[in-house]
Amino acid sequence: MATTEALFNPHLEAVAGHFARALEAAAFDGALIPSGEPPMQFADDQPYPFKANPRYRQWVPEASPGCLLAVEPGRRPLLLFRQEADYWHMPPSIPDAPWTRAYDLRIVSDASEARAALPTGRRWALLGEPAPAWDGLGEANPAAVTAPLDYGRAAKTPYEVECLARASLAGARAHRAAERAWRDGASEFAIHLEYCRAAGAREEDLPYNSIVACNEHGAVLHYQHLDRQAPAARRSFLIDAGAPYAGYGSDITRTYAAGPGPFADLVAAVDGVQRRLASLVAPGRDYRDIHLEAHRLIGGVLADCGLSRVRDDDAVDAGVTRAFFPHGIGHLLGLQVHDVGGLMADDTGALRPRPEGHPFLRLTRDLAEGFVVTIEPGVYFIDLLLAAARADRRAALIDWDRVEALRPCGGVRIEDNVVALAGGPRNLTREAFAAT
Ligand code: GLY
Ligand code: MN
Ligand code: MN
């Protein structure tokens, strides 16, 4: 596997180029990018977990609070690294990894020292969450700068793809451990702990809250609880969980049946659809077409599994697929699990519409070389949606006995992370599972 070190400097050059173009077009001299500060809990002296500004993380692989990056086209970036005198907490150690050589790295103990270290007479764009520490330094998040940056972030550099590949490896390893724990009869809570252990991550380091869902809980799209009690019967298991690497995160879902039978058949059918859709990820492809194709293919699965009396386009047109597959087929992935810019028509910030009747699709762009997207079809037994289908013309098109038989298994989702490349898609998730 390529080292991230060798890939980092070309990555930095590409990012610096994006920033230079965006800043120059909007007549800014440079950008100030704070790493961020963890917010405090209401009426308390405890902070929430620190989540670094993703714009900072695109430049700096290791993030700690209170730092300020100053970027000016044509100059070495200045990293004002906060190491405060604090005997309550352990100050962050000064980074000395190879990436630091690309920076003018200076240690500051607080925001006023950072402000004093900045070159003067510049028109700065301040790119991050506004905070009193940086008041008055520049214009906060001007759209003329953020729109082209967000638009450009969809195409990942080889360094970013490598970070995502490593995040996928850690995720696949942890998914294997979670599956073993489930098969051994663990509770959702115990599976979650095992997942974190195997991922080498504490909970707050994960790219998003893991969905660890046994049986019916698989029907809750963003199921957020962790039962302490193992379920009395072990029928099915859906886990949607990622892992971090240098600020990038994987986003992986797998679903398991306890044994052979109709639910296992449904899992296999959705897996087949997932592979087919992943093979469509290519530069030039309108991602909306992948979403619409997902509906058609799921229309086939519903008929094959005896859930629907109509199939393919007929199932889509009748609204049957919507009752079982109510979310988008996926999204951009990168520094944020739902990475920015998914709905942009161009770099001005104009929006590209979703297909009518598909309000939850998060990505409407034509894919280009280096885009990393998720492909995550699903079939769920969601009471709310099934009740609506039962109350309208779809009632006669659905086999309700079949639904009742599968409802205790919750639902199926299979989610991979896929890179669009001219030579054919690279499936980071399948690659990672094959290597673990
Ligand atoms: N884990 C959130 C998602 O799949 O989009
Ligand atoms: Mn996802
Ligand atoms: Mn997911």
GROMACS .gro file of C-alpha atoms and ligand atoms in nm:
model
  443
    1MET     CA    1   0.000   0.000   0.000
    2ALA     CA    2   0.130   0.344  -0.090
    3THR     CA    3   0.252   0.544   0.206
    4THR     CA    4   0.045   0.844   0.293
    5GLU     CA    5   0.372   1.033   0.348
    6ALA     CA    6   0.476   1.012  -0.017
    7LEU     CA    7   0.131   1.124  -0.125
    8PHE     CA    8   0.094   1.411   0.120
    9ASN     CA    9   0.299   1.681  -0.054
   10PRO     CA   10   0.124   1.645  -0.393
   11HIS     CA   11  -0.206   1.652  -0.199
   12LEU     CA   12  -0.103   1.973  -0.030
   13GLU     CA   13  -0.009   2.126  -0.364
   14ALA     CA   14  -0.349   2.037  -0.508
   15VAL     CA   15  -0.532   2.180  -0.205
   16ALA     CA   16  -0.317   2.495  -0.214
   17GLY     CA   17  -0.409   2.534  -0.582
   18HIS     CA   18  -0.783   2.511  -0.504
   19PHE     CA   19  -0.749   2.768  -0.228
   20ALA     CA   20  -0.538   3.003  -0.441
   21ARG     CA   21  -0.793   3.002  -0.723
   22ALA     CA   22  -1.088   3.053  -0.488
   23LEU     CA   23  -0.917   3.331  -0.291
   24GLU     CA   24  -0.788   3.516  -0.595
   25ALA     CA   25  -1.122   3.503  -0.773
   26ALA     CA   26  -1.288   3.658  -0.467
   27ALA     CA   27  -1.006   3.914  -0.416
   28PHE     CA   28  -0.883   3.785  -0.080
   29ASP     CA   29  -0.512   3.784   0.006
   30GLY     CA   30  -0.537   3.468   0.208
   31ALA     CA   31  -0.738   3.241   0.434
   32LEU     CA   32  -0.726   3.192   0.808
   33ILE     CA   33  -0.844   2.845   0.904
   34PRO     CA   34  -0.899   2.773   1.274
   35SER     CA   35  -0.884   2.410   1.388
   36GLY     CA   36  -1.182   2.483   1.613
   37GLU     CA   37  -1.259   2.463   1.980
   38PRO     CA   38  -1.487   2.210   2.154
   39PRO     CA   39  -1.809   2.382   2.265
   40MET     CA   40  -1.895   2.382   2.636
   41GLN     CA   41  -2.201   2.208   2.771
   42PHE     CA   42  -2.473   2.440   2.899
   43ALA     CA   43  -2.414   2.567   3.253
   44ASP     CA   44  -2.123   2.330   3.298
   45ASP     CA   45  -1.745   2.327   3.281
   46GLN     CA   46  -1.737   2.018   3.059
   47PRO     CA   47  -1.672   2.042   2.685
   48TYR     CA   48  -1.840   1.837   2.417
   49PRO     CA   49  -1.603   1.614   2.221
   50PHE     CA   50  -1.368   1.807   1.993
   51LYS     CA   51  -1.457   1.782   1.625
   52ALA     CA   52  -1.198   1.965   1.417
   53ASN     CA   53  -1.292   2.205   1.137
   54PRO     CA   54  -1.285   1.985   0.823
   55ARG     CA   55  -1.129   2.264   0.619
   56TYR     CA   56  -0.835   2.260   0.862
   57ARG     CA   57  -0.813   1.882   0.846
   58GLN     CA   58  -0.779   1.892   0.470
   59TRP     CA   59  -0.444   2.065   0.533
   60VAL     CA   60  -0.335   1.918   0.865
   61PRO     CA   61  -0.353   1.543   0.937
   62GLU     CA   62  -0.333   1.582   1.317
   63ALA     CA   63  -0.580   1.823   1.473
   64SER     CA   64  -0.591   1.975   1.819
   65PRO     CA   65  -0.798   2.271   1.943
   66GLY     CA   66  -0.713   2.639   1.920
   67CYS     CA   67  -0.470   2.623   1.625
   68LEU     CA   68  -0.479   2.869   1.336
   69LEU     CA   69  -0.358   2.803   0.983
   70ALA     CA   70  -0.276   3.103   0.763
   71VAL     CA   71  -0.272   3.031   0.391
   72GLU     CA   72  -0.153   3.280   0.129
   73PRO     CA   73  -0.114   3.183  -0.236
   74GLY     CA   74   0.251   3.142  -0.328
   75ARG     CA   75   0.373   3.131   0.035
   76ARG     CA   76   0.455   2.854   0.277
   77PRO     CA   77   0.148   2.801   0.498
   78LEU     CA   78   0.190   2.928   0.852
   79LEU     CA   79   0.064   2.691   1.120
   80LEU     CA   80   0.017   2.858   1.457
   81PHE     CA   81   0.003   2.557   1.684
   82ARG     CA   82  -0.149   2.616   2.026
   83GLN     CA   83   0.030   2.458   2.317
   84GLU     CA   84  -0.103   2.636   2.621
   85ALA     CA   85   0.042   2.630   2.968
   86ASP     CA   86  -0.220   2.414   3.141
   87TYR     CA   87  -0.171   2.185   3.438
   88TRP     CA   88  -0.528   2.055   3.431
   89HIS     CA   89  -0.488   1.895   3.091
   90MET     CA   90  -0.208   1.740   2.893
   91PRO     CA   91  -0.113   1.992   2.622
   92PRO     CA   92  -0.088   1.842   2.272
   93SER     CA   93   0.262   1.739   2.176
   94ILE     CA   94   0.426   1.938   1.900
   95PRO     CA   95   0.380   1.747   1.574
   96ASP     CA   96   0.703   1.638   1.410
   97ALA     CA   97   0.576   1.393   1.147
   98PRO     CA   98   0.705   1.445   0.790
   99TRP     CA   99   0.397   1.650   0.692
  100THR     CA  100   0.511   1.931   0.924
  101ARG     CA  101   0.804   2.008   0.689
  102ALA     CA  102   0.564   2.170   0.445
  103TYR     CA  103   0.467   2.428   0.709
  104ASP     CA  104   0.614   2.721   0.888
  105LEU     CA  105   0.518   2.578   1.228
  106ARG     CA  106   0.517   2.813   1.526
  107ILE     CA  107   0.407   2.737   1.877
  108VAL     CA  108   0.172   2.982   2.046
  109SER     CA  109   0.025   2.962   2.393
  110ASP     CA  110  -0.302   3.143   2.323
  111ALA     CA  111  -0.512   3.327   2.064
  112SER     CA  112  -0.355   3.667   2.128
  113GLU     CA  113  -0.010   3.526   2.050
  114ALA     CA  114  -0.153   3.368   1.736
  115ARG     CA  115  -0.304   3.699   1.628
  116ALA     CA  116   0.025   3.880   1.692
  117ALA     CA  117   0.212   3.627   1.476
  118LEU     CA  118  -0.003   3.692   1.168
  119PRO     CA  119   0.128   3.905   0.883
  120THR     CA  120  -0.050   4.240   0.875
  121GLY     CA  121  -0.228   4.434   0.602
  122ARG     CA  122  -0.401   4.133   0.452
  123ARG     CA  123  -0.762   4.085   0.350
  124TRP     CA  124  -0.836   3.748   0.506
  125ALA     CA  125  -1.122   3.507   0.454
  126LEU     CA  126  -1.185   3.336   0.789
  127LEU     CA  127  -1.287   2.978   0.713
  128GLY     CA  128  -1.434   2.809   1.018
  129GLU     CA  129  -1.680   2.849   1.299
  130PRO     CA  130  -1.678   3.214   1.410
  131ALA     CA  131  -1.529   3.246   1.761
  132PRO     CA  132  -1.446   3.547   1.981
  133ALA     CA  133  -1.077   3.454   1.964
  134TRP     CA  134  -1.066   3.540   1.591
  135ASP     CA  135  -1.313   3.832   1.589
  136GLY     CA  136  -1.233   4.107   1.342
  137LEU     CA  137  -0.955   3.918   1.164
  138GLY     CA  138  -1.144   3.866   0.841
  139GLU     CA  139  -1.470   3.799   0.664
  140ALA     CA  140  -1.625   3.478   0.798
  141ASN     CA  141  -1.695   3.208   0.540
  142PRO     CA  142  -1.761   3.423   0.231
  143ALA     CA  143  -1.967   3.215  -0.011
  144ALA     CA  144  -1.748   3.331  -0.302
  145VAL     CA  145  -1.465   3.133  -0.141
  146THR     CA  146  -1.648   2.845   0.028
  147ALA     CA  147  -1.860   2.749  -0.276
  148PRO     CA  148  -1.568   2.666  -0.509
  149LEU     CA  149  -1.383   2.494  -0.223
  150ASP     CA  150  -1.685   2.276  -0.142
  151TYR     CA  151  -1.744   2.199  -0.506
  152GLY     CA  152  -1.380   2.101  -0.559
  153ARG     CA  153  -1.361   1.883  -0.248
  154ALA     CA  154  -1.567   1.608  -0.413
  155ALA     CA  155  -1.269   1.492  -0.623
  156LYS     CA  156  -1.021   1.336  -0.385
  157THR     CA  157  -0.645   1.342  -0.427
  158PRO     CA  158  -0.457   1.009  -0.420
  159TYR     CA  159  -0.357   1.095  -0.061
  160GLU     CA  160  -0.721   1.131   0.039
  161VAL     CA  161  -0.815   0.805  -0.133
  162GLU     CA  162  -0.533   0.637   0.058
  163CYS     CA  163  -0.664   0.780   0.388
  164LEU     CA  164  -1.012   0.652   0.302
  165ALA     CA  165  -0.868   0.311   0.212
  166ARG     CA  166  -0.703   0.294   0.554
  167ALA     CA  167  -1.024   0.405   0.723
  168SER     CA  168  -1.199   0.126   0.531
  169LEU     CA  169  -0.946  -0.131   0.650
  170ALA     CA  170  -0.994  -0.031   1.014
  171GLY     CA  171  -1.372  -0.035   0.959
  172ALA     CA  172  -1.373  -0.378   0.795
  173ARG     CA  173  -1.162  -0.522   1.077
  174ALA     CA  174  -1.404  -0.382   1.334
  175HIS     CA  175  -1.709  -0.503   1.134
  176ARG     CA  176  -1.565  -0.857   1.142
  177ALA     CA  177  -1.523  -0.832   1.520
  178ALA     CA  178  -1.877  -0.699   1.561
  179GLU     CA  179  -2.023  -0.982   1.353
  180ARG     CA  180  -1.837  -1.236   1.568
  181ALA     CA  181  -1.968  -1.074   1.886
  182TRP     CA  182  -2.324  -1.083   1.749
  183ARG     CA  183  -2.294  -1.450   1.652
  184ASP     CA  184  -2.164  -1.518   2.006
  185GLY     CA  185  -2.487  -1.371   2.146
  186ALA     CA  186  -2.364  -1.029   2.264
  187SER     CA  187  -2.598  -0.734   2.331
  188GLU     CA  188  -2.593  -0.427   2.106
  189PHE     CA  189  -2.395  -0.245   2.374
  190ALA     CA  190  -2.134  -0.520   2.400
  191ILE     CA  191  -2.108  -0.538   2.020
  192HIS     CA  192  -2.049  -0.163   2.011
  193LEU     CA  193  -1.766  -0.189   2.266
  194GLU     CA  194  -1.612  -0.472   2.068
  195TYR     CA  195  -1.640  -0.262   1.750
  196CYS     CA  196  -1.455   0.031   1.910
  197ARG     CA  197  -1.186  -0.199   2.048
  198ALA     CA  198  -1.125  -0.360   1.709
  199ALA     CA  199  -1.129  -0.023   1.530
  200GLY     CA  200  -0.879   0.114   1.782
  201ALA     CA  201  -1.108   0.412   1.830
  202ARG     CA  202  -1.285   0.567   2.122
  203GLU     CA  203  -1.647   0.647   2.050
  204GLU     CA  204  -1.588   1.018   1.992
  205ASP     CA  205  -1.320   0.939   1.730
  206LEU     CA  206  -1.565   0.755   1.506
  207PRO     CA  207  -1.682   0.944   1.194
  208TYR     CA  208  -2.046   0.911   1.307
  209ASN     CA  209  -2.250   0.735   1.574
  210SER     CA  210  -2.253   0.365   1.493
  211ILE     CA  211  -2.587   0.202   1.418
  212VAL     CA  212  -2.583  -0.135   1.594
  213ALA     CA  213  -2.923  -0.289   1.540
  214CYS     CA  214  -3.049  -0.636   1.624
  215ASN     CA  215  -3.372  -0.776   1.481
  216GLU     CA  216  -3.655  -0.517   1.441
  217HIS     CA  217  -3.414  -0.233   1.524
  218GLY     CA  218  -3.275  -0.270   1.172
  219ALA     CA  219  -3.593  -0.098   1.051
  220VAL     CA  220  -3.494   0.228   1.222
  221LEU     CA  221  -3.276   0.403   0.965
  222HIS     CA  222  -3.062   0.589   1.219
  223TYR     CA  223  -3.122   0.361   1.519
  224GLN     CA  224  -2.941   0.533   1.806
  225HIS     CA  225  -2.982   0.312   2.114
  226LEU     CA  226  -2.765   0.031   2.240
  227ASP     CA  227  -2.964  -0.232   2.427
  228ARG     CA  228  -2.773  -0.363   2.729
  229GLN     CA  229  -2.970  -0.689   2.712
  230ALA     CA  230  -2.897  -0.938   2.436
  231PRO     CA  231  -3.216  -1.012   2.239
  232ALA     CA  232  -3.399  -1.329   2.340
  233ALA     CA  233  -3.397  -1.450   1.979
  234ARG     CA  234  -3.112  -1.379   1.737
  235ARG     CA  235  -3.264  -1.332   1.390
  236SER     CA  236  -3.076  -1.053   1.214
  237PHE     CA  237  -2.810  -0.790   1.263
  238LEU     CA  238  -2.755  -0.459   1.080
  239ILE     CA  239  -2.443  -0.258   1.157
  240ASP     CA  240  -2.365   0.078   0.999
  241ALA     CA  241  -2.031   0.195   1.137
  242GLY     CA  242  -1.714   0.361   1.014
  243ALA     CA  243  -1.361   0.423   1.130
  244PRO     CA  244  -1.131   0.726   1.115
  245TYR     CA  245  -0.795   0.785   0.950
  246ALA     CA  246  -0.626   1.128   0.963
  247GLY     CA  247  -0.960   1.307   0.965
  248TYR     CA  248  -1.117   1.096   0.689
  249GLY     CA  249  -1.381   0.836   0.768
  250SER     CA  250  -1.527   0.520   0.621
  251ASP     CA  251  -1.903   0.456   0.617
  252ILE     CA  252  -1.983   0.086   0.599
  253THR     CA  253  -2.303  -0.115   0.647
  254ARG     CA  254  -2.344  -0.489   0.659
  255THR     CA  255  -2.650  -0.700   0.740
  256TYR     CA  256  -2.649  -1.060   0.856
  257ALA     CA  257  -2.912  -1.329   0.890
  258ALA     CA  258  -2.881  -1.577   1.175
  259GLY     CA  259  -2.935  -1.869   0.938
  260PRO     CA  260  -3.069  -1.965   0.595
  261GLY     CA  261  -3.425  -1.865   0.502
  262PRO     CA  262  -3.620  -1.580   0.344
  263PHE     CA  263  -3.430  -1.306   0.528
  264ALA     CA  264  -3.093  -1.451   0.423
  265ASP     CA  265  -3.228  -1.459   0.066
  266LEU     CA  266  -3.327  -1.094   0.093
  267VAL     CA  267  -2.978  -1.003   0.224
  268ALA     CA  268  -2.819  -1.187  -0.070
  269ALA     CA  269  -3.051  -1.013  -0.318
  270VAL     CA  270  -2.973  -0.665  -0.180
  271ASP     CA  271  -2.604  -0.753  -0.188
  272GLY     CA  272  -2.641  -0.836  -0.559
  273VAL     CA  273  -2.811  -0.502  -0.623
  274GLN     CA  274  -2.537  -0.325  -0.429
  275ARG     CA  275  -2.261  -0.480  -0.641
  276ARG     CA  276  -2.445  -0.395  -0.960
  277LEU     CA  277  -2.490  -0.031  -0.854
  278ALA     CA  278  -2.130  -0.002  -0.738
  279SER     CA  279  -2.020  -0.112  -1.085
  280LEU     CA  280  -2.198   0.195  -1.227
  281VAL     CA  281  -1.975   0.440  -1.038
  282ALA     CA  282  -1.773   0.609  -1.313
  283PRO     CA  283  -1.659   0.954  -1.422
  284GLY     CA  284  -1.935   1.121  -1.622
  285ARG     CA  285  -2.219   0.924  -1.463
  286ASP     CA  286  -2.511   1.128  -1.329
  287TYR     CA  287  -2.541   0.999  -0.973
  288ARG     CA  288  -2.917   1.058  -0.987
  289ASP     CA  289  -2.934   0.780  -1.247
  290ILE     CA  290  -2.770   0.539  -1.003
  291HIS     CA  291  -3.037   0.630  -0.748
  292LEU     CA  292  -3.319   0.575  -0.998
  293GLU     CA  293  -3.163   0.247  -1.112
  294ALA     CA  294  -3.152   0.141  -0.745
  295HIS     CA  295  -3.530   0.182  -0.728
  296ARG     CA  296  -3.580  -0.030  -1.041
  297LEU     CA  297  -3.349  -0.305  -0.914
  298ILE     CA  298  -3.512  -0.303  -0.572
  299GLY     CA  299  -3.844  -0.335  -0.754
  300GLY     CA  300  -3.705  -0.661  -0.892
  301VAL     CA  301  -3.584  -0.780  -0.553
  302LEU     CA  302  -3.922  -0.711  -0.389
  303ALA     CA  303  -4.095  -0.922  -0.656
  304ASP     CA  304  -3.835  -1.201  -0.641
  305CYS     CA  305  -3.866  -1.220  -0.263
  306GLY     CA  306  -4.245  -1.237  -0.281
  307LEU     CA  307  -4.305  -0.898  -0.118
  308SER     CA  308  -4.445  -0.720  -0.424
  309ARG     CA  309  -4.685  -0.832  -0.694
  310VAL     CA  310  -4.539  -0.581  -0.940
  311ARG     CA  311  -4.174  -0.547  -1.034
  312ASP     CA  312  -3.906  -0.316  -1.179
  313ASP     CA  313  -4.047   0.009  -1.325
  314ASP     CA  314  -4.403  -0.091  -1.236
  315ALA     CA  315  -4.306  -0.121  -0.870
  316VAL     CA  316  -4.133   0.218  -0.888
  317ASP     CA  317  -4.424   0.391  -1.066
  318ALA     CA  318  -4.676   0.250  -0.819
  319GLY     CA  319  -4.470   0.381  -0.524
  320VAL     CA  320  -4.408   0.032  -0.388
  321THR     CA  321  -4.028   0.069  -0.377
  322ARG     CA  322  -4.065   0.393  -0.176
  323ALA     CA  323  -4.237   0.198   0.099
  324PHE     CA  324  -3.935  -0.030   0.140
  325PHE     CA  325  -3.642   0.193   0.033
  326PRO     CA  326  -3.707   0.546   0.161
  327HIS     CA  327  -3.357   0.700   0.157
  328GLY     CA  328  -3.106   0.810  -0.104
  329ILE     CA  329  -2.866   0.562  -0.262
  330GLY     CA  330  -2.569   0.740  -0.108
  331HIS     CA  331  -2.357   1.051  -0.080
  332LEU     CA  332  -2.010   1.197  -0.112
  333LEU     CA  333  -1.763   1.075   0.147
  334GLY     CA  334  -1.443   1.231   0.277
  335LEU     CA  335  -1.360   1.457   0.568
  336GLN     CA  336  -1.727   1.448   0.661
  337VAL     CA  337  -1.939   1.138   0.638
  338HIS     CA  338  -2.188   1.332   0.429
  339ASP     CA  339  -1.925   1.538   0.257
  340VAL     CA  340  -2.000   1.892   0.138
  341GLY     CA  341  -2.109   1.993  -0.211
  342GLY     CA  342  -2.331   1.697  -0.301
  343LEU     CA  343  -2.612   1.910  -0.438
  344MET     CA  344  -2.405   2.174  -0.619
  345ALA     CA  345  -2.461   2.241  -0.989
  346ASP     CA  346  -2.132   2.430  -1.026
  347ASP     CA  347  -1.874   2.617  -0.821
  348THR     CA  348  -2.097   2.922  -0.766
  349GLY     CA  349  -2.314   2.742  -0.513
  350ALA     CA  350  -2.615   2.698  -0.745
  351LEU     CA  351  -2.806   2.378  -0.671
  352ARG     CA  352  -2.872   2.081  -0.896
  353PRO     CA  353  -3.218   1.944  -0.821
  354ARG     CA  354  -3.305   1.603  -0.691
  355PRO     CA  355  -3.531   1.387  -0.907
  356GLU     CA  356  -3.891   1.469  -0.824
  357GLY     CA  357  -4.027   1.253  -0.545
  358HIS     CA  358  -3.681   1.173  -0.403
  359PRO     CA  359  -3.637   1.432  -0.127
  360PHE     CA  360  -3.360   1.254   0.064
  361LEU     CA  361  -3.101   1.207  -0.208
  362ARG     CA  362  -2.780   1.382  -0.093
  363LEU     CA  363  -2.586   1.375  -0.420
  364THR     CA  364  -2.713   1.500  -0.755
  365ARG     CA  365  -2.388   1.564  -0.942
  366ASP     CA  366  -2.220   1.404  -1.239
  367LEU     CA  367  -1.939   1.193  -1.094
  368ALA     CA  368  -1.583   1.281  -1.193
  369GLU     CA  369  -1.242   1.119  -1.153
  370GLY     CA  370  -1.158   1.074  -0.785
  371PHE     CA  371  -1.507   1.125  -0.644
  372VAL     CA  372  -1.563   0.894  -0.347
  373VAL     CA  373  -1.924   0.798  -0.290
  374THR     CA  374  -2.124   0.551  -0.089
  375ILE     CA  375  -2.358   0.303  -0.252
  376GLU     CA  376  -2.609   0.188   0.007
  377PRO     CA  377  -2.930   0.023  -0.113
  378GLY     CA  378  -3.170  -0.111   0.147
  379VAL     CA  379  -3.500  -0.287   0.200
  380TYR     CA  380  -3.671  -0.221   0.534
  381PHE     CA  381  -3.993  -0.309   0.713
  382ILE     CA  382  -4.083   0.029   0.861
  383ASP     CA  383  -4.425   0.034   1.031
  384LEU     CA  384  -4.490   0.399   0.949
  385LEU     CA  385  -4.431   0.355   0.576
  386LEU     CA  386  -4.605   0.018   0.555
  387ALA     CA  387  -4.915   0.158   0.727
  388ALA     CA  388  -4.928   0.435   0.464
  389ALA     CA  389  -4.894   0.180   0.182
  390ARG     CA  390  -5.166  -0.034   0.336
  391ALA     CA  391  -5.399   0.263   0.340
  392ASP     CA  392  -5.370   0.348  -0.029
  393ARG     CA  393  -5.370   0.182  -0.371
  394ARG     CA  394  -5.047  -0.001  -0.295
  395ALA     CA  395  -5.232  -0.230  -0.050
  396ALA     CA  396  -5.324  -0.473  -0.328
  397LEU     CA  397  -4.972  -0.478  -0.471
  398ILE     CA  398  -4.795  -0.596  -0.157
  399ASP     CA  399  -4.801  -0.945  -0.005
  400TRP     CA  400  -4.875  -0.862   0.358
  401ASP     CA  401  -4.820  -1.215   0.488
  402ARG     CA  402  -4.471  -1.202   0.345
  403VAL     CA  403  -4.416  -0.862   0.506
  404GLU     CA  404  -4.531  -0.998   0.843
  405ALA     CA  405  -4.293  -1.292   0.812
  406LEU     CA  406  -3.992  -1.066   0.750
  407ARG     CA  407  -4.083  -0.773   0.976
  408PRO     CA  408  -3.914  -0.922   1.285
  409CYS     CA  409  -3.583  -0.901   1.098
  410GLY     CA  410  -3.604  -0.520   1.062
  411GLY     CA  411  -3.431  -0.454   0.735
  412VAL     CA  412  -3.127  -0.488   0.513
  413ARG     CA  413  -2.870  -0.230   0.409
  414ILE     CA  414  -2.539  -0.299   0.238
  415GLU     CA  415  -2.309   0.002   0.205
  416ASP     CA  416  -1.972   0.032   0.033
  417ASN     CA  417  -1.736   0.323  -0.032
  418VAL     CA  418  -1.645   0.347  -0.399
  419VAL     CA  419  -1.398   0.565  -0.593
  420ALA     CA  420  -1.492   0.680  -0.945
  421LEU     CA  421  -1.194   0.617  -1.173
  422ALA     CA  422  -1.162   0.615  -1.552
  423GLY     CA  423  -1.020   0.261  -1.541
  424GLY     CA  424  -1.320   0.127  -1.344
  425PRO     CA  425  -1.454   0.177  -0.993
  426ARG     CA  426  -1.239   0.101  -0.691
  427ASN     CA  427  -1.447  -0.049  -0.412
  428LEU     CA  428  -1.258   0.039  -0.094
  429THR     CA  429  -1.495  -0.159   0.125
  430ARG     CA  430  -1.490  -0.492  -0.059
  431GLU     CA  431  -1.114  -0.454  -0.094
  432ALA     CA  432  -1.082  -0.401   0.282
  433PHE     CA  433  -1.305  -0.697   0.375
  434ALA     CA  434  -1.101  -0.915   0.137
  435ALA     CA  435  -0.783  -0.810   0.317
  436THR     CA  436  -0.907  -0.878   0.672
  437GLY     N1  437  -2.408   0.623   0.833
  437GLY     C1  438  -2.481   0.725   0.771
  437GLY     C2  439  -2.504   0.697   0.630
  437GLY     O1  440  -2.491   0.585   0.587
  437GLY     O2  441  -2.526   0.785   0.552
  438MN      MN  442  -2.373   0.646   0.410
  439MN      MN  443  -2.368   0.439   0.674
   0.00000   0.00000   0.00000
